[in-house]
Coordinates of C-alpha atoms in Angstrom, one line a residue:
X1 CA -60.2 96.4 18.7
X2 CA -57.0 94.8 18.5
X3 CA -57.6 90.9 16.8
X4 CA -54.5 89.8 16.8
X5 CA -54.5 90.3 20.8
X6 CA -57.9 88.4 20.9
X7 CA -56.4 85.3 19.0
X8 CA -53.1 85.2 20.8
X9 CA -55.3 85.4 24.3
X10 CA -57.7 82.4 23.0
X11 CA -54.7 80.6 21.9
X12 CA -53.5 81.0 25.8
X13 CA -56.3 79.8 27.1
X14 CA -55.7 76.3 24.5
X15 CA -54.8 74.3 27.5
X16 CA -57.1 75.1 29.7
X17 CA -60.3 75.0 27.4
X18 CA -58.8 71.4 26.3
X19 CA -58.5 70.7 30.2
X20 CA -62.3 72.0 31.4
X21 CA -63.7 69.7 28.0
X22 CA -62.3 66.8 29.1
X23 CA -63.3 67.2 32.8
X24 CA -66.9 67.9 31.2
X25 CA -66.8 65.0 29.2
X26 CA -65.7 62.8 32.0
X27 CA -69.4 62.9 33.6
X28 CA -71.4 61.5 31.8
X29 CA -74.7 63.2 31.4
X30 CA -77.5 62.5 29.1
X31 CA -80.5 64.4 29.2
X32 CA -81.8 64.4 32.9
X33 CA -78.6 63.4 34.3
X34 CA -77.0 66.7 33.9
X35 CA -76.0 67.5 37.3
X36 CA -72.2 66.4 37.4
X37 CA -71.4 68.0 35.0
X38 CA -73.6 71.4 35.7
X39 CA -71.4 71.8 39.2
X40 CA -68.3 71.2 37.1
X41 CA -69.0 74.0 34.8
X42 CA -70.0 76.2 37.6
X43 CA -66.8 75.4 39.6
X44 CA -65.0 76.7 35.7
X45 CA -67.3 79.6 35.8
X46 CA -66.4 80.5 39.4
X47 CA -62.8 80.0 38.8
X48 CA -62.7 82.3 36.1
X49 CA -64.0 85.4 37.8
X50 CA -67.6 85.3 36.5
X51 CA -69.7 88.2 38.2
X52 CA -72.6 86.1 39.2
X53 CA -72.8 82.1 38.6
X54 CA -76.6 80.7 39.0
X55 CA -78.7 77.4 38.2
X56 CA -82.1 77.8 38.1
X57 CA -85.0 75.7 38.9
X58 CA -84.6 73.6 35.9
X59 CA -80.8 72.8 36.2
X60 CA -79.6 74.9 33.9
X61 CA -76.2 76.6 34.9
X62 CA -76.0 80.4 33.7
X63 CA -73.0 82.6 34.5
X64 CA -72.8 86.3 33.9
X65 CA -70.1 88.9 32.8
X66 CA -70.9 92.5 32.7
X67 CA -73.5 95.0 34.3
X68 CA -75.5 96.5 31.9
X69 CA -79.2 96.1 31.0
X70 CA -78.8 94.8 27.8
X71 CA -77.9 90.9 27.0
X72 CA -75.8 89.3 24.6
X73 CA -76.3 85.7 25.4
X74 CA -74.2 82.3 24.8
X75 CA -75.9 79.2 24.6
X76 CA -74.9 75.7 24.8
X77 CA -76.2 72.6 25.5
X78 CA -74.5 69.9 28.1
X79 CA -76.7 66.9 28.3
X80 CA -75.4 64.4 25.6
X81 CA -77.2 61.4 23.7
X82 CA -76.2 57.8 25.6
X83 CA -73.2 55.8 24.0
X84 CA -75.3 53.2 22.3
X85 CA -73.8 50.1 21.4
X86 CA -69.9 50.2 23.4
X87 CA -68.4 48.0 21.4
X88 CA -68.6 50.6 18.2
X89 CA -66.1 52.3 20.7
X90 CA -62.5 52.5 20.1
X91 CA -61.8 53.7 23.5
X92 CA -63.8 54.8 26.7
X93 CA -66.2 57.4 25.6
X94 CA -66.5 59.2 28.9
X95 CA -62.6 59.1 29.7
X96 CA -61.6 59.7 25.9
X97 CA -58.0 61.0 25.0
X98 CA -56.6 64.0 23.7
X99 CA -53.8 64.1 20.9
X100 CA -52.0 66.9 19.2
X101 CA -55.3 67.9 16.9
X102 CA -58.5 66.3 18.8
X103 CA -60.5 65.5 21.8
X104 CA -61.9 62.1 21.8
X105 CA -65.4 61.4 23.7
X106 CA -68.6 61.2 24.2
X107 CA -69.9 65.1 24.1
X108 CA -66.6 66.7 22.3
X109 CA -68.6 67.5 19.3
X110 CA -72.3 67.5 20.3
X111 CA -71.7 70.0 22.5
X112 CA -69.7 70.5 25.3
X113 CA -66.9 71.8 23.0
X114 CA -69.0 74.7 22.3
X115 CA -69.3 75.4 26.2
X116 CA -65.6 75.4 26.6
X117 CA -65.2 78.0 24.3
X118 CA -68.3 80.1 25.6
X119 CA -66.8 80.4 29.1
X120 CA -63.8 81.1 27.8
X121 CA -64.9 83.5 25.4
X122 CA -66.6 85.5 27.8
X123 CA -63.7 85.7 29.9
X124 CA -61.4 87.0 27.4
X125 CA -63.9 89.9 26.8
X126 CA -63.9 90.2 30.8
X127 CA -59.8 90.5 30.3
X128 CA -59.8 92.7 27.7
X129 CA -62.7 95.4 28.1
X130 CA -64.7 93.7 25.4
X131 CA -68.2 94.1 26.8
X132 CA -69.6 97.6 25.5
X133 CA -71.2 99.8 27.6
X134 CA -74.6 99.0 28.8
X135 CA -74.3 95.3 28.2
X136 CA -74.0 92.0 29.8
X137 CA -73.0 88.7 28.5
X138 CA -75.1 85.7 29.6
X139 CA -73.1 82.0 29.4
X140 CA -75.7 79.1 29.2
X141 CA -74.9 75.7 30.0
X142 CA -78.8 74.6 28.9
X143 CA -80.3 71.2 30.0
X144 CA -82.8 68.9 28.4
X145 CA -81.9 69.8 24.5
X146 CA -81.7 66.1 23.4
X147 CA -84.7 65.5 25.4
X148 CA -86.2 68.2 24.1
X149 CA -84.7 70.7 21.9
X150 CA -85.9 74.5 23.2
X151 CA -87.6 73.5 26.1
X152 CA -84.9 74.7 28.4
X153 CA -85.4 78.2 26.9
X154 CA -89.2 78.2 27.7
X155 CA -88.1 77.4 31.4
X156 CA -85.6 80.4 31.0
X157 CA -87.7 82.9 29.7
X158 CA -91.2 82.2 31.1
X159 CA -89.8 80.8 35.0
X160 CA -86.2 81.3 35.3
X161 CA -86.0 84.9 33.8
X162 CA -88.9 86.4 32.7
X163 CA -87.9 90.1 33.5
X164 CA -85.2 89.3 31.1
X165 CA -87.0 88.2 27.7
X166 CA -86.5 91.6 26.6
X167 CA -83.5 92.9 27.2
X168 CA -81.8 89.9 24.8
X169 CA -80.7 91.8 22.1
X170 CA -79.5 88.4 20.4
X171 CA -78.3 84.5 21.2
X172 CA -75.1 82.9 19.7
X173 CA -76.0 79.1 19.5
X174 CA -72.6 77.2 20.1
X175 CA -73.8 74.0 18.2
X176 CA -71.4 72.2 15.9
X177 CA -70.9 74.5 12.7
X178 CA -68.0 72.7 10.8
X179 CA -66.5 76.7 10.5
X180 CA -69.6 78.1 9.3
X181 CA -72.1 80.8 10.8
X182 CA -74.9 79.3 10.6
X183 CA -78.3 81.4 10.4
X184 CA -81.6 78.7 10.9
X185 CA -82.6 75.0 10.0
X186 CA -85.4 72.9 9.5
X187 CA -88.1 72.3 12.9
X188 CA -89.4 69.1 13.7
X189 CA -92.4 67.6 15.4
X190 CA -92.6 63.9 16.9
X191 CA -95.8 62.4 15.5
X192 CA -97.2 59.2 16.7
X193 CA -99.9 57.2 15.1
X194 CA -102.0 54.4 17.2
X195 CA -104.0 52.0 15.6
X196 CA -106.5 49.6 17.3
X197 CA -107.7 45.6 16.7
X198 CA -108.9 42.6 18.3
X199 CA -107.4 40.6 19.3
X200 CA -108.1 36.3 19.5
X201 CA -106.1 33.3 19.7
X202 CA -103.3 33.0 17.4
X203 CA -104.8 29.1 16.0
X204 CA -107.9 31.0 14.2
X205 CA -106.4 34.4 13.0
X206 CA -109.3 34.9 11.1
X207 CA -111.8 35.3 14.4
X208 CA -109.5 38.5 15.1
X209 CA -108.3 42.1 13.4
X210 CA -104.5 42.0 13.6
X211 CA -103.4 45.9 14.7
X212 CA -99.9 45.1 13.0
X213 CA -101.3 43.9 10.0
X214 CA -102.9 47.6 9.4
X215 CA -100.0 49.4 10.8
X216 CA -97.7 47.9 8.2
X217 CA -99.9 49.3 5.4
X218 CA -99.4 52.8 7.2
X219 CA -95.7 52.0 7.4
X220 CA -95.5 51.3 3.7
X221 CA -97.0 55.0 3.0
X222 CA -95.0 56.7 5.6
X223 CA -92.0 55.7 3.7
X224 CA -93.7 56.3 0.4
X225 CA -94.3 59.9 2.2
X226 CA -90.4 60.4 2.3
X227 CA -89.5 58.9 -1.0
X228 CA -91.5 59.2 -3.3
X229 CA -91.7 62.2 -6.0
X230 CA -94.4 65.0 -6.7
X231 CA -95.6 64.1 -10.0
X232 CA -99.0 64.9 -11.2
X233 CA -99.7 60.7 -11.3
X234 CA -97.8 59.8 -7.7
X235 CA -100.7 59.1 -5.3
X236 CA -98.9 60.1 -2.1
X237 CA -96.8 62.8 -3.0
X238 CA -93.5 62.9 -1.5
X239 CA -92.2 65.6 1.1
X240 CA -89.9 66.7 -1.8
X241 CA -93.1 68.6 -3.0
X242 CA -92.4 71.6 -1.0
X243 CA -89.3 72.7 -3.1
X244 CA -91.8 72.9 -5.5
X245 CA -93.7 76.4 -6.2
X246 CA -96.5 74.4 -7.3
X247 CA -97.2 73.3 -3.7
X248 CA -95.4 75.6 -1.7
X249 CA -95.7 79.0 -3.3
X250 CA -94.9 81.5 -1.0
X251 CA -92.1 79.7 0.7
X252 CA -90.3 77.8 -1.6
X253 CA -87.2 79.7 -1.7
X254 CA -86.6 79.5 1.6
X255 CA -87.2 75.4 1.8
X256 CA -84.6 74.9 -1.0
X257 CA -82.1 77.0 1.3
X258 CA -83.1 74.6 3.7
X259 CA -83.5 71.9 2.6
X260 CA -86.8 69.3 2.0
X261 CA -88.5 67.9 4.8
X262 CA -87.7 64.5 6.1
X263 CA -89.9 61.6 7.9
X264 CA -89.1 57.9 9.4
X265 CA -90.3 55.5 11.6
X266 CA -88.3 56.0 14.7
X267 CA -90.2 53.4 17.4
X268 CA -93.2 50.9 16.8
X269 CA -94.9 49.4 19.8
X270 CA -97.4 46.8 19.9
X271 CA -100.0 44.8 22.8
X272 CA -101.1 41.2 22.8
X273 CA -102.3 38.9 25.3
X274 CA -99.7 36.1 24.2
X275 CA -96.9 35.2 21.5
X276 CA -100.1 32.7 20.9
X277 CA -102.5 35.7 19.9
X278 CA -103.6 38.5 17.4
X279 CA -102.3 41.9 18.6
X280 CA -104.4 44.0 19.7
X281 CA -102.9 47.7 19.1
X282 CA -99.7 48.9 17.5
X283 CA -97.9 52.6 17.7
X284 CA -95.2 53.9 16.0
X285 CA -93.7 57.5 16.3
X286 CA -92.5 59.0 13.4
X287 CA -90.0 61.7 13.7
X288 CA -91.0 64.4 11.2
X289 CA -88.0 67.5 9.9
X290 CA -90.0 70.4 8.7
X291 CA -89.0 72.8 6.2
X292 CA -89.9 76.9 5.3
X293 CA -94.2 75.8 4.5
X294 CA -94.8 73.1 6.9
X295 CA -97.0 73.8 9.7
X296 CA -97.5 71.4 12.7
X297 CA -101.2 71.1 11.6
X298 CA -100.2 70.3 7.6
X299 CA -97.6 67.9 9.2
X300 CA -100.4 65.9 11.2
X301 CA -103.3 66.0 8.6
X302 CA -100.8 64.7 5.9
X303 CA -100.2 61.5 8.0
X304 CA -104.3 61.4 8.4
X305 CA -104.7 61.8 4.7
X306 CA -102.8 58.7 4.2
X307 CA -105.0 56.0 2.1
X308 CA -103.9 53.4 4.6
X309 CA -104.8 55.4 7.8
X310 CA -108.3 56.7 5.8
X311 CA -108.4 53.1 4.8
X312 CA -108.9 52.5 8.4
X313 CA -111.0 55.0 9.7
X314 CA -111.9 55.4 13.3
X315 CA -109.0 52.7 14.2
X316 CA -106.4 55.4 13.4
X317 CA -105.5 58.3 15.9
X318 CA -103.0 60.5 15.0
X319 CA -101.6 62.7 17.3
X320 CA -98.7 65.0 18.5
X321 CA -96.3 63.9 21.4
X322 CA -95.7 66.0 24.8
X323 CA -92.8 66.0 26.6
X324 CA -93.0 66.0 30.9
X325 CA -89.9 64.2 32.3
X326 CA -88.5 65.9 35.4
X327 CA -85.3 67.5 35.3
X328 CA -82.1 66.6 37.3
X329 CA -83.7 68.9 39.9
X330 CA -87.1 67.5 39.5
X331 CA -88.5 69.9 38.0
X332 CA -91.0 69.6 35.4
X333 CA -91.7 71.5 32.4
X334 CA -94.9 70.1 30.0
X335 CA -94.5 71.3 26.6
X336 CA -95.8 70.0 23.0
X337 CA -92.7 68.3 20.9
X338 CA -93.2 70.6 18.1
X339 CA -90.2 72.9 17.2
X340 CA -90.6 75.7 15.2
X341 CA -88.5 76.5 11.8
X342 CA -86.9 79.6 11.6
X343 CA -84.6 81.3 9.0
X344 CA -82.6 84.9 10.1
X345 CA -82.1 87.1 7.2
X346 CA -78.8 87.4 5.9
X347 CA -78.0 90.9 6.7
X348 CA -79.1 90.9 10.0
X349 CA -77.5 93.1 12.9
X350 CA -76.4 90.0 14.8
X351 CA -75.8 87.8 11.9
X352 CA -73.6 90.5 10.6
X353 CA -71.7 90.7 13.8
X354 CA -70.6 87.1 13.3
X355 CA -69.5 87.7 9.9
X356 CA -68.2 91.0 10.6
X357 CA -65.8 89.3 13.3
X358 CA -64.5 86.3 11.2
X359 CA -63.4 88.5 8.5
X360 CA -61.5 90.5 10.9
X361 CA -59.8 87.2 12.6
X362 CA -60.3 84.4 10.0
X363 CA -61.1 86.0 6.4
X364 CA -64.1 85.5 4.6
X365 CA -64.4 81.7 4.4
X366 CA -64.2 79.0 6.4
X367 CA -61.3 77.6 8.4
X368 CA -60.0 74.5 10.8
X369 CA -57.4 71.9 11.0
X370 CA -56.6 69.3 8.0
X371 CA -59.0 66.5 9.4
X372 CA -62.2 68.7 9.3
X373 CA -61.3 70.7 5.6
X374 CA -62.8 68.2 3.2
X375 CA -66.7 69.3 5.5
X376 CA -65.8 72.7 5.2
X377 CA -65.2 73.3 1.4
X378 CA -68.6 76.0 1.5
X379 CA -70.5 79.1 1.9
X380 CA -69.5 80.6 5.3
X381 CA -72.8 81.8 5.8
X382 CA -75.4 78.8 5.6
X383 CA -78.0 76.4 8.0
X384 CA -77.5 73.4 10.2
X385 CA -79.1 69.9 9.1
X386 CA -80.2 69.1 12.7
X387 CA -82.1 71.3 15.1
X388 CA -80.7 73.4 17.8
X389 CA -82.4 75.6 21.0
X390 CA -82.7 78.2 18.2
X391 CA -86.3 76.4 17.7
X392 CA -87.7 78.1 20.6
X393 CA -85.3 81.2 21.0
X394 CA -85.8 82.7 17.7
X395 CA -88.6 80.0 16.2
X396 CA -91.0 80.4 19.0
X397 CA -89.8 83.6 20.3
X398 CA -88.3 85.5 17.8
X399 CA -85.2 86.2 19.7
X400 CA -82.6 86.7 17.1
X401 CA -80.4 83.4 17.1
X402 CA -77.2 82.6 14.9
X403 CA -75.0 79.5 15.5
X404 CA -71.4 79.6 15.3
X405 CA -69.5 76.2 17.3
X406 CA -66.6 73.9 17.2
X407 CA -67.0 70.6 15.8
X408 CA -68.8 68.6 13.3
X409 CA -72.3 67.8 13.0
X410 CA -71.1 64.6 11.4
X411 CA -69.8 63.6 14.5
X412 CA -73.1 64.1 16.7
X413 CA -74.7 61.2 18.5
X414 CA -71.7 58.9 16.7
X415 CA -69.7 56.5 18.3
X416 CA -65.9 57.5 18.2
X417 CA -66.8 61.4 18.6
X418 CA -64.0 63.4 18.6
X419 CA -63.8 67.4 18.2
X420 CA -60.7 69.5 17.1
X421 CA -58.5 71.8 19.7
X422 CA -58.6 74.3 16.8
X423 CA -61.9 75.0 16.5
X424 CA -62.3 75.5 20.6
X425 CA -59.4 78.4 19.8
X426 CA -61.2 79.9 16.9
X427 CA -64.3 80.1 18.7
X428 CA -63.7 81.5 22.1
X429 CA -62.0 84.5 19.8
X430 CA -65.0 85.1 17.8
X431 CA -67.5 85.1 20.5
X432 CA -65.1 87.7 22.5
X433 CA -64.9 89.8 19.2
X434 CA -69.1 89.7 18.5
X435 CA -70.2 91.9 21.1
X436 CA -68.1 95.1 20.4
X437 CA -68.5 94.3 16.6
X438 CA -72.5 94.3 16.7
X439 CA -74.3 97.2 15.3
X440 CA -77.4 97.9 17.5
X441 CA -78.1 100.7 15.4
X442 CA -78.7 98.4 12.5
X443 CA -81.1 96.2 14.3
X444 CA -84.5 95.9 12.8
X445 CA -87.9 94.7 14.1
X446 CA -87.8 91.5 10.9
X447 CA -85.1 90.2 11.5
X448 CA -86.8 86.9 10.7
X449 CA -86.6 85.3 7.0
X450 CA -88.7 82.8 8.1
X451 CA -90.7 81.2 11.2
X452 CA -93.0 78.6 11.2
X453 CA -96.9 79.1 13.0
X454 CA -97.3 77.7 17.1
X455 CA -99.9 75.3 17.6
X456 CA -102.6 76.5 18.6
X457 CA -102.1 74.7 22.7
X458 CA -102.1 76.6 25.6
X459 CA -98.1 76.6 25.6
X460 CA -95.6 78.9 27.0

């Protein structure tokens, strides 16, 4: 394998990977509202010389390279988060600008850069004979992952492709990496919590049982929840417990590699006759970041063991969120918004593939332009902060997943997002290098470190 020839072919295709980002940015497309910018890749796809170009029932837009049985697949996500307020906006965050080192706009990071340099990617291994024998590369241009992080892989593998599930020998996630390879992250679950009153005119408060009023002591031990430490006197114990071996024996390790979980108020909702009366419900949802020990049952029963929501009783229902909004093609998918941690052992096969290939093109640590170095000043190998598709790939799954994308995590679902033209180069050449660098002979049945239980719902 000649690298020198795969970087000077991924620098040649600079323009044009710039170009096709821009055009993706252009239409906007949040979660739902994909399907601009699905037939734009598509037409990029097509254009390219793809073997076979398909969206399936979901909306997902999936192009193909190769013949064989076996799959090496590419996956990105195209739906974006909205812009939120416009006027933390420089410029237009759907017709951005492009200088010498970035892209500007809404998407360049988090994460159509990463698609540019997957269909890219694969055609440089279609240029070059790059695709071993026996294999096929599979592009993904997934839907729904802001929505709903995963979801669009259960459509994939239990409607879309179910002959398929077993033929992927591995996924490369094309999420923002700042240079790194990236090998799991924390889940997440959305929790909400609904508490009940009565309510009565607003002149004899007293008559009623204000909903709010009890929600804010739940509030208060929430936060205390997140903040607080794990001493022997602390009443609610703090999340940070689980980087403890005290509480988390078996898995401990593993959380301080990724990190403590996390939780905060993310919504609250109330009902009340009248700005002149007691309320008489209130909700909040709480978005909860699991680490390596967390289950989606310890998650919920450490929200019911609250004092505040025992303090209430039978007014308190805590409970898990589902997730059913139709697609841009109207379909509908229900799943549970619970996403599974997962950790992929250092030396696995396809983890070592990655590695394997940025030594041979980059070295052994990280690289990128001058803007991005001060992020990238650490471990190549290591584990995104946010969560990716990899939750129900390799967390639900146990497909083997490892990220590996252009741009910045800092730089997701912020205003002024911007990604670097280097990092679309470096990538396309590393994903054209993987598949003729991975060793299926050293590809074991564990390759999992860590994944967290499923819930015990009838879920696909």
């Amino acid at each position: 394998m000649d690298f020198n020839q795969i970087k000077s072919a991924a620098a040649g295709y600079s323009a044009d990977m710039n170009r096709f980002l821009r055009a993706m940015i252009s239409h906007p497309s949040e979660s739902c509202e994909e399907k601009d910018v699905v037939m734009c890749i598509k037409a990029e796809m097509e254009k390219l010389g793809y073997d076979k170009v398909e969206i399936d029932g979901l909306g997902n837009v999936i192009g193909w390279m190769g013949d064989g049985e076996k799959i090496i697949a590419i996956d990105s996500h195209i739906d974006t988060v909205g812009v939120g307020n416009r006027d933390n906006w420089t410029h237009d965050p759907y017709e951005g600008y492009e200088d010498d080192a970035v892209i500007y706009g809404r998407g360049g990071s988090d994460q159509e850069g990463g698609m540019a340099s997957a269909v890219y990617g694969a055609k440089i291994m279609k240029d070059m004979g790059l695709i071993p024998a026996g294999y096929k590369i599979m592009v993904v241009g997934s839907v729904q992952e802001e929505d709903c992080d995963g979801m669009c892989w259960q459509y994939i593998v239990n409607k879309a492709y179910p002959q398929e599930k077993d033929k992927i020998e591995f996924v490369i996630s094309t999420e923002p990496t700042d240079g790194g390879i990236y090998r799991g992250h924390r889940g997440r679950m959305e929790i909400r919590v609904d508490v009940k009153g009565v309510s009565c005119h607003g002149s004899a408060p007293e008559r009623g049982d204000n909903a709010i009023y009890k929600m804010a002591d739940i509030l208060q031990d929430v936060r205390a929840l997140n903040e607080n430490d794990d001493a022997d006197g602390t009443e609610v114990k703090g999340l940070v417990k689980m980087l403890n071996p005290k509480y988390n024996p078996e898995h401990y390790e593993d959380a301080r590699f990724l990190g403590r979980g996390t939780c905060t108020t993310s919504q609250i909702f109330f009902t009340s006759p009248s700005r002149c009366a007691v309320a008489d419900s209130c909700s909040i949802s709480i978005d909860r970041r699991m680490t390596a020990g967390e289950t989606w049952d310890s998650c919920l029963q450490e929200i019911r063991d609250l004092p505040s929501v025992k303090k209430y009783g039978d007014d308190v229902k805590v409970s898990m969120y589902m997730y059913d909004r139709p697609s841009w093609t109207g379909e509908v998918y229900e799943t549970e918004c619970y996403f599974p941690t997962w950790i992929n052992k250092e030396n696995a096969a396809h983890v070592q593939a990655l590695v394997d290939a940025h030594h041979a093109l980059f070295g052994d640590e990280r690289i990128g332009p001058d803007g991005a170095m001060h992020l990238r000043h650490r471990p190549l190998i290591d584990k995104w902060t946010f969560s990716t598709n990899g939750v129900s790939i390799q967390g639900r799954y146990g497909i083997p997943c490892v990220g590996f994308g252009p741009g910045a995590e800092s730089q997701a679902h912020a205003p002024n997002e911007i990604t670097w033209k280097q990092d679309l180069v470096t990538c396309a050449a590393l994903y054209a290098a993987v598949p003729g660098l991975y060793k299926e002979e050293n590809k074991t049945s564990d390759v999992s470190q860590f994944r967290a239980t499923l819930t015990d719902n009838d879920i696909q």
